[in-house]
């Protein structure tokens, strides 16, 4: 366990969060950002700890196919599926968000994702790629993830691929439709999703300063 605050602002015990260490992600920066907002953070791929933590954060950098291979080798696909089946919160970041979709296409090669959401991760079409730097997002008014944030708040992006269309339709009135946040770089793309216990961001909240800290605080508040 890393050293964090002994109690939250309310005097309650801090929420436990595992940053899943499968070899593809800025785990240390995620650890520091979560500790900053009061979580009890551990970096591990241990099955039981990942399953039993209040929250699971799945980072991701590099190629879609390599991340999927590493995640599967660490049984991360099974852990994510089991947690979601039990309504246990999971947060994906950057490629950790992309692998939650149906498939990814890089250099003409198609790789199956976790298929939690329909959609294809495909190259960005923009004058400059990768999309690297600060950008605003358009969050839905009922977003919990972006609650309390200025609409002009900027988040840090580093990516060359994205999901360009959202195709999941919810017809059951008893099920809350996913809340989808958008951004644009040359063309619109999905910047974040809130869908029951599964949330994800294309940008890096752990590198997004105070805005990212607020976002992580909002997530931890739901655990």
PDB file of C-alpha atoms in Angstrom:
ATOM      1  CA  UNK A   1       0.000   0.000   0.000  1.00  0.00           C
ATOM      2  CA  UNK A   2       1.175   3.485  -0.673  1.00  0.00           C
ATOM      3  CA  UNK A   3       0.923   6.055   2.064  1.00  0.00           C
ATOM      4  CA  UNK A   4      -2.188   8.171   1.774  1.00  0.00           C
ATOM      5  CA  UNK A   5      -4.344  10.218   4.100  1.00  0.00           C
ATOM      6  CA  UNK A   6      -5.753   8.201   6.944  1.00  0.00           C
ATOM      7  CA  UNK A   7      -9.249   9.507   6.529  1.00  0.00           C
ATOM      8  CA  UNK A   8     -11.361  11.459   4.075  1.00  0.00           C
ATOM      9  CA  UNK A   9     -12.669  14.955   4.664  1.00  0.00           C
ATOM     10  CA  UNK A  10     -15.783  13.522   6.274  1.00  0.00           C
ATOM     11  CA  UNK A  11     -13.765  11.445   8.738  1.00  0.00           C
ATOM     12  CA  UNK A  12     -14.649   8.211   6.964  1.00  0.00           C
ATOM     13  CA  UNK A  13     -12.046   5.697   5.879  1.00  0.00           C
ATOM     14  CA  UNK A  14     -10.641   6.470   2.406  1.00  0.00           C
ATOM     15  CA  UNK A  15     -11.864   4.446  -0.529  1.00  0.00           C
ATOM     16  CA  UNK A  16      -9.519   1.749  -1.782  1.00  0.00           C
ATOM     17  CA  UNK A  17      -8.483   1.962  -5.438  1.00  0.00           C
ATOM     18  CA  UNK A  18      -6.312  -0.482  -7.352  1.00  0.00           C
ATOM     19  CA  UNK A  19      -4.393   0.841 -10.341  1.00  0.00           C
ATOM     20  CA  UNK A  20      -4.203  -2.298 -12.448  1.00  0.00           C
ATOM     21  CA  UNK A  21      -0.604  -2.965 -13.413  1.00  0.00           C
ATOM     22  CA  UNK A  22      -0.551  -5.001 -16.622  1.00  0.00           C
ATOM     23  CA  UNK A  23       2.499  -3.335 -18.156  1.00  0.00           C
ATOM     24  CA  UNK A  24       0.791  -0.619 -20.208  1.00  0.00           C
ATOM     25  CA  UNK A  25       0.093   2.623 -18.395  1.00  0.00           C
ATOM     26  CA  UNK A  26       1.441   5.508 -16.376  1.00  0.00           C
ATOM     27  CA  UNK A  27       0.695   3.756 -13.122  1.00  0.00           C
ATOM     28  CA  UNK A  28       2.813   6.018 -10.901  1.00  0.00           C
ATOM     29  CA  UNK A  29       1.201   9.240 -12.104  1.00  0.00           C
ATOM     30  CA  UNK A  30      -2.228   7.664 -11.638  1.00  0.00           C
ATOM     31  CA  UNK A  31      -1.228   6.560  -8.143  1.00  0.00           C
ATOM     32  CA  UNK A  32      -0.082  10.063  -7.183  1.00  0.00           C
ATOM     33  CA  UNK A  33      -3.201  11.722  -8.590  1.00  0.00           C
ATOM     34  CA  UNK A  34      -5.524   9.364  -6.721  1.00  0.00           C
ATOM     35  CA  UNK A  35      -3.586   9.731  -3.469  1.00  0.00           C
ATOM     36  CA  UNK A  36      -3.785  13.511  -3.882  1.00  0.00           C
ATOM     37  CA  UNK A  37      -7.586  13.365  -3.733  1.00  0.00           C
ATOM     38  CA  UNK A  38      -7.651  11.066  -0.699  1.00  0.00           C
ATOM     39  CA  UNK A  39      -7.878   7.523  -2.060  1.00  0.00           C
ATOM     40  CA  UNK A  40      -6.025   4.590  -0.534  1.00  0.00           C
ATOM     41  CA  UNK A  41      -4.127   3.488  -3.644  1.00  0.00           C
ATOM     42  CA  UNK A  42      -2.292   0.317  -4.578  1.00  0.00           C
ATOM     43  CA  UNK A  43      -0.564  -0.591  -7.841  1.00  0.00           C
ATOM     44  CA  UNK A  44      -0.971  -4.314  -8.450  1.00  0.00           C
ATOM     45  CA  UNK A  45      -2.164  -7.036 -10.794  1.00  0.00           C
ATOM     46  CA  UNK A  46      -3.095  -9.291  -7.881  1.00  0.00           C
ATOM     47  CA  UNK A  47      -6.428 -10.882  -8.716  1.00  0.00           C
ATOM     48  CA  UNK A  48      -8.045 -10.740  -5.274  1.00  0.00           C
ATOM     49  CA  UNK A  49      -6.950  -7.174  -4.549  1.00  0.00           C
ATOM     50  CA  UNK A  50      -8.168  -5.982  -7.931  1.00  0.00           C
ATOM     51  CA  UNK A  51     -11.492  -7.721  -7.424  1.00  0.00           C
ATOM     52  CA  UNK A  52     -12.072  -6.474  -3.877  1.00  0.00           C
ATOM     53  CA  UNK A  53     -11.004  -2.823  -4.124  1.00  0.00           C
ATOM     54  CA  UNK A  54     -13.732  -0.192  -4.029  1.00  0.00           C
ATOM     55  CA  UNK A  55     -12.565   1.045  -7.428  1.00  0.00           C
ATOM     56  CA  UNK A  56     -10.405  -0.325 -10.234  1.00  0.00           C
ATOM     57  CA  UNK A  57      -8.508   2.062 -12.499  1.00  0.00           C
ATOM     58  CA  UNK A  58      -7.319   0.633 -15.823  1.00  0.00           C
ATOM     59  CA  UNK A  59      -4.646   2.809 -17.466  1.00  0.00           C
ATOM     60  CA  UNK A  60      -3.323   2.323 -20.972  1.00  0.00           C
ATOM     61  CA  UNK A  61      -0.663   3.724 -23.286  1.00  0.00           C
ATOM     62  CA  UNK A  62       0.691   2.561 -26.621  1.00  0.00           C
ATOM     63  CA  UNK A  63      -0.957   0.337 -29.193  1.00  0.00           C
ATOM     64  CA  UNK A  64      -4.469  -1.085 -28.821  1.00  0.00           C
ATOM     65  CA  UNK A  65      -3.336  -4.596 -29.757  1.00  0.00           C
ATOM     66  CA  UNK A  66      -0.407  -4.599 -27.328  1.00  0.00           C
ATOM     67  CA  UNK A  67      -2.608  -3.351 -24.483  1.00  0.00           C
ATOM     68  CA  UNK A  68      -5.178  -6.042 -25.155  1.00  0.00           C
ATOM     69  CA  UNK A  69      -2.483  -8.711 -25.205  1.00  0.00           C
ATOM     70  CA  UNK A  70      -1.016  -7.476 -21.926  1.00  0.00           C
ATOM     71  CA  UNK A  71      -4.405  -7.130 -20.272  1.00  0.00           C
ATOM     72  CA  UNK A  72      -5.436 -10.642 -21.256  1.00  0.00           C
ATOM     73  CA  UNK A  73      -2.133 -12.098 -20.061  1.00  0.00           C
ATOM     74  CA  UNK A  74      -2.740 -10.486 -16.654  1.00  0.00           C
ATOM     75  CA  UNK A  75      -6.362 -11.752 -16.559  1.00  0.00           C
ATOM     76  CA  UNK A  76      -7.499  -8.144 -16.590  1.00  0.00           C
ATOM     77  CA  UNK A  77     -10.253  -8.895 -19.081  1.00  0.00           C
ATOM     78  CA  UNK A  78     -11.752 -11.404 -16.676  1.00  0.00           C
ATOM     79  CA  UNK A  79     -11.369  -9.091 -13.673  1.00  0.00           C
ATOM     80  CA  UNK A  80     -13.083  -6.204 -15.458  1.00  0.00           C
ATOM     81  CA  UNK A  81     -15.922  -8.432 -16.613  1.00  0.00           C
ATOM     82  CA  UNK A  82     -16.459  -9.916 -13.144  1.00  0.00           C
ATOM     83  CA  UNK A  83     -16.388  -6.515 -11.453  1.00  0.00           C
ATOM     84  CA  UNK A  84     -18.918  -5.060 -13.865  1.00  0.00           C
ATOM     85  CA  UNK A  85     -21.166  -8.095 -13.519  1.00  0.00           C
ATOM     86  CA  UNK A  86     -21.310  -7.310  -9.803  1.00  0.00           C
ATOM     87  CA  UNK A  87     -21.751  -3.561 -10.287  1.00  0.00           C
ATOM     88  CA  UNK A  88     -18.223  -2.794  -9.024  1.00  0.00           C
ATOM     89  CA  UNK A  89     -16.789   0.485 -10.391  1.00  0.00           C
ATOM     90  CA  UNK A  90     -14.129   0.502 -13.119  1.00  0.00           C
ATOM     91  CA  UNK A  91     -12.465   3.593 -14.639  1.00  0.00           C
ATOM     92  CA  UNK A  92     -10.557   3.283 -17.933  1.00  0.00           C
ATOM     93  CA  UNK A  93      -8.062   5.954 -19.042  1.00  0.00           C
ATOM     94  CA  UNK A  94      -6.709   6.653 -22.562  1.00  0.00           C
ATOM     95  CA  UNK A  95      -6.067   3.263 -24.241  1.00  0.00           C
ATOM     96  CA  UNK A  96      -7.622   1.826 -21.068  1.00  0.00           C
ATOM     97  CA  UNK A  97     -10.821   3.411 -22.379  1.00  0.00           C
ATOM     98  CA  UNK A  98     -10.309   2.359 -25.994  1.00  0.00           C
ATOM     99  CA  UNK A  99      -9.996  -1.353 -25.191  1.00  0.00           C
ATOM    100  CA  UNK A 100     -13.470  -1.255 -23.640  1.00  0.00           C
ATOM    101  CA  UNK A 101     -14.927  -0.916 -27.139  1.00  0.00           C
ATOM    102  CA  UNK A 102     -15.684  -3.662 -29.628  1.00  0.00           C
ATOM    103  CA  UNK A 103     -12.535  -3.393 -31.751  1.00  0.00           C
ATOM    104  CA  UNK A 104      -9.516  -1.306 -32.634  1.00  0.00           C
ATOM    105  CA  UNK A 105      -7.956  -0.763 -36.059  1.00  0.00           C
ATOM    106  CA  UNK A 106      -4.316   0.288 -36.284  1.00  0.00           C
ATOM    107  CA  UNK A 107      -2.260   0.228 -39.501  1.00  0.00           C
ATOM    108  CA  UNK A 108      -4.976  -1.870 -41.130  1.00  0.00           C
ATOM    109  CA  UNK A 109      -4.851  -4.508 -38.395  1.00  0.00           C
ATOM    110  CA  UNK A 110      -8.100  -5.183 -36.521  1.00  0.00           C
ATOM    111  CA  UNK A 111      -7.961  -6.306 -32.885  1.00  0.00           C
ATOM    112  CA  UNK A 112     -10.886  -7.393 -30.741  1.00  0.00           C
ATOM    113  CA  UNK A 113     -11.507  -5.292 -27.648  1.00  0.00           C
ATOM    114  CA  UNK A 114     -13.467  -6.133 -24.505  1.00  0.00           C
ATOM    115  CA  UNK A 115     -16.763  -5.302 -26.262  1.00  0.00           C
ATOM    116  CA  UNK A 116     -18.317  -3.593 -23.260  1.00  0.00           C
ATOM    117  CA  UNK A 117     -19.514  -0.954 -25.724  1.00  0.00           C
ATOM    118  CA  UNK A 118     -20.095  -1.172 -29.483  1.00  0.00           C
ATOM    119  CA  UNK A 119     -17.774   0.893 -31.599  1.00  0.00           C
ATOM    120  CA  UNK A 120     -14.441   0.960 -33.385  1.00  0.00           C
ATOM    121  CA  UNK A 121     -11.284   2.756 -32.310  1.00  0.00           C
ATOM    122  CA  UNK A 122      -9.885   4.220 -35.550  1.00  0.00           C
ATOM    123  CA  UNK A 123      -7.278   6.821 -36.585  1.00  0.00           C
ATOM    124  CA  UNK A 124      -8.001  10.486 -36.043  1.00  0.00           C
ATOM    125  CA  UNK A 125      -8.336  12.565 -39.185  1.00  0.00           C
ATOM    126  CA  UNK A 126      -6.722  15.895 -38.379  1.00  0.00           C
ATOM    127  CA  UNK A 127      -4.016  18.230 -39.741  1.00  0.00           C
ATOM    128  CA  UNK A 128      -1.749  17.300 -36.825  1.00  0.00           C
ATOM    129  CA  UNK A 129      -1.615  13.821 -35.290  1.00  0.00           C
ATOM    130  CA  UNK A 130      -1.179  12.802 -32.549  1.00  0.00           C
ATOM    131  CA  UNK A 131      -3.627  15.012 -30.716  1.00  0.00           C
ATOM    132  CA  UNK A 132      -1.300  16.131 -27.935  1.00  0.00           C
ATOM    133  CA  UNK A 133      -2.131  18.879 -25.478  1.00  0.00           C
ATOM    134  CA  UNK A 134      -4.992  20.573 -23.690  1.00  0.00           C
ATOM    135  CA  UNK A 135      -8.543  20.613 -24.985  1.00  0.00           C
ATOM    136  CA  UNK A 136     -12.057  21.344 -23.811  1.00  0.00           C
ATOM    137  CA  UNK A 137     -14.886  18.810 -23.766  1.00  0.00           C
ATOM    138  CA  UNK A 138     -18.667  18.935 -24.105  1.00  0.00           C
ATOM    139  CA  UNK A 139     -20.171  16.998 -21.212  1.00  0.00           C
ATOM    140  CA  UNK A 140     -23.894  16.287 -20.832  1.00  0.00           C
ATOM    141  CA  UNK A 141     -25.645  18.460 -18.235  1.00  0.00           C
ATOM    142  CA  UNK A 142     -26.363  15.490 -15.951  1.00  0.00           C
ATOM    143  CA  UNK A 143     -22.758  14.250 -15.916  1.00  0.00           C
ATOM    144  CA  UNK A 144     -21.502  13.096 -12.527  1.00  0.00           C
ATOM    145  CA  UNK A 145     -17.934  12.791 -13.755  1.00  0.00           C
ATOM    146  CA  UNK A 146     -17.712  16.475 -14.740  1.00  0.00           C
ATOM    147  CA  UNK A 147     -19.894  17.834 -11.923  1.00  0.00           C
ATOM    148  CA  UNK A 148     -18.651  21.151 -10.554  1.00  0.00           C
ATOM    149  CA  UNK A 149     -16.256  21.743 -13.444  1.00  0.00           C
ATOM    150  CA  UNK A 150     -16.267  24.859 -15.577  1.00  0.00           C
ATOM    151  CA  UNK A 151     -17.491  24.098 -19.137  1.00  0.00           C
ATOM    152  CA  UNK A 152     -14.240  25.668 -20.377  1.00  0.00           C
ATOM    153  CA  UNK A 153     -12.060  23.385 -18.239  1.00  0.00           C
ATOM    154  CA  UNK A 154      -9.268  21.792 -20.241  1.00  0.00           C
ATOM    155  CA  UNK A 155      -7.943  18.255 -20.063  1.00  0.00           C
ATOM    156  CA  UNK A 156      -4.711  16.723 -21.319  1.00  0.00           C
ATOM    157  CA  UNK A 157      -4.913  14.447 -24.365  1.00  0.00           C
ATOM    158  CA  UNK A 158      -2.262  12.282 -26.024  1.00  0.00           C
ATOM    159  CA  UNK A 159      -3.700  10.010 -28.735  1.00  0.00           C
ATOM    160  CA  UNK A 160      -3.786   9.263 -32.434  1.00  0.00           C
ATOM    161  CA  UNK A 161      -6.891   7.033 -32.360  1.00  0.00           C
ATOM    162  CA  UNK A 162     -10.402   7.515 -31.057  1.00  0.00           C
ATOM    163  CA  UNK A 163     -14.018   6.405 -31.245  1.00  0.00           C
ATOM    164  CA  UNK A 164     -15.889   8.650 -33.677  1.00  0.00           C
ATOM    165  CA  UNK A 165     -19.444   7.347 -33.300  1.00  0.00           C
ATOM    166  CA  UNK A 166     -21.602   6.305 -30.362  1.00  0.00           C
ATOM    167  CA  UNK A 167     -24.060   3.574 -31.366  1.00  0.00           C
ATOM    168  CA  UNK A 168     -25.350   2.118 -28.101  1.00  0.00           C
ATOM    169  CA  UNK A 169     -29.086   2.661 -27.832  1.00  0.00           C
ATOM    170  CA  UNK A 170     -31.018   1.960 -24.621  1.00  0.00           C
ATOM    171  CA  UNK A 171     -34.682   1.158 -25.217  1.00  0.00           C
ATOM    172  CA  UNK A 172     -35.589  -0.005 -21.707  1.00  0.00           C
ATOM    173  CA  UNK A 173     -36.935   3.072 -19.849  1.00  0.00           C
ATOM    174  CA  UNK A 174     -35.826   1.530 -16.537  1.00  0.00           C
ATOM    175  CA  UNK A 175     -32.170   1.580 -17.621  1.00  0.00           C
ATOM    176  CA  UNK A 176     -30.310   4.868 -17.602  1.00  0.00           C
ATOM    177  CA  UNK A 177     -28.725   5.658 -20.950  1.00  0.00           C
ATOM    178  CA  UNK A 178     -24.950   6.147 -20.937  1.00  0.00           C
ATOM    179  CA  UNK A 179     -23.762   9.737 -20.661  1.00  0.00           C
ATOM    180  CA  UNK A 180     -21.282  10.499 -23.426  1.00  0.00           C
ATOM    181  CA  UNK A 181     -18.868  13.436 -23.456  1.00  0.00           C
ATOM    182  CA  UNK A 182     -17.347  14.674 -26.706  1.00  0.00           C
ATOM    183  CA  UNK A 183     -14.305  16.613 -27.808  1.00  0.00           C
ATOM    184  CA  UNK A 184     -12.844  17.447 -31.215  1.00  0.00           C
ATOM    185  CA  UNK A 185      -9.490  17.410 -32.958  1.00  0.00           C
ATOM    186  CA  UNK A 186     -10.000  17.653 -36.677  1.00  0.00           C
ATOM    187  CA  UNK A 187     -13.270  15.778 -36.102  1.00  0.00           C
ATOM    188  CA  UNK A 188     -15.507  14.958 -33.124  1.00  0.00           C
ATOM    189  CA  UNK A 189     -14.614  11.973 -30.966  1.00  0.00           C
ATOM    190  CA  UNK A 190     -15.771  10.370 -27.722  1.00  0.00           C
ATOM    191  CA  UNK A 191     -13.869  11.936 -24.826  1.00  0.00           C
ATOM    192  CA  UNK A 192     -15.564  10.173 -21.899  1.00  0.00           C
ATOM    193  CA  UNK A 193     -18.370   7.753 -21.075  1.00  0.00           C
ATOM    194  CA  UNK A 194     -20.373   7.173 -17.895  1.00  0.00           C
ATOM    195  CA  UNK A 195     -22.286   3.908 -18.092  1.00  0.00           C
ATOM    196  CA  UNK A 196     -23.398   2.408 -14.796  1.00  0.00           C
ATOM    197  CA  UNK A 197     -20.340   1.095 -12.972  1.00  0.00           C
ATOM    198  CA  UNK A 198     -18.122   1.591 -16.043  1.00  0.00           C
ATOM    199  CA  UNK A 199     -16.646   5.037 -16.628  1.00  0.00           C
ATOM    200  CA  UNK A 200     -13.796   6.011 -18.941  1.00  0.00           C
ATOM    201  CA  UNK A 201     -11.891   8.987 -20.332  1.00  0.00           C
ATOM    202  CA  UNK A 202      -9.850   9.372 -23.511  1.00  0.00           C
ATOM    203  CA  UNK A 203      -7.796  12.117 -21.862  1.00  0.00           C
ATOM    204  CA  UNK A 204      -5.488  11.745 -18.864  1.00  0.00           C
ATOM    205  CA  UNK A 205      -7.138  13.098 -15.682  1.00  0.00           C
ATOM    206  CA  UNK A 206      -3.960  12.292 -13.751  1.00  0.00           C
ATOM    207  CA  UNK A 207      -2.111  14.816 -15.954  1.00  0.00           C
ATOM    208  CA  UNK A 208      -4.895  17.405 -16.084  1.00  0.00           C
ATOM    209  CA  UNK A 209      -4.123  19.478 -12.995  1.00  0.00           C
ATOM    210  CA  UNK A 210      -6.934  20.729 -10.800  1.00  0.00           C
ATOM    211  CA  UNK A 211      -9.617  19.832 -13.368  1.00  0.00           C
ATOM    212  CA  UNK A 212      -8.385  16.242 -13.417  1.00  0.00           C
ATOM    213  CA  UNK A 213      -8.268  16.174  -9.614  1.00  0.00           C
ATOM    214  CA  UNK A 214     -11.903  17.296  -9.458  1.00  0.00           C
ATOM    215  CA  UNK A 215     -12.872  14.615 -11.944  1.00  0.00           C
ATOM    216  CA  UNK A 216     -11.115  11.879  -9.941  1.00  0.00           C
ATOM    217  CA  UNK A 217     -12.731  13.203  -6.757  1.00  0.00           C
ATOM    218  CA  UNK A 218     -16.125  12.889  -8.458  1.00  0.00           C
ATOM    219  CA  UNK A 219     -15.373   9.272  -9.404  1.00  0.00           C
ATOM    220  CA  UNK A 220     -14.166   8.354  -5.926  1.00  0.00           C
ATOM    221  CA  UNK A 221     -17.318   9.948  -4.506  1.00  0.00           C
ATOM    222  CA  UNK A 222     -19.379   7.282  -6.289  1.00  0.00           C
ATOM    223  CA  UNK A 223     -17.432   4.311  -4.889  1.00  0.00           C
TER     224      UNK A 223
END
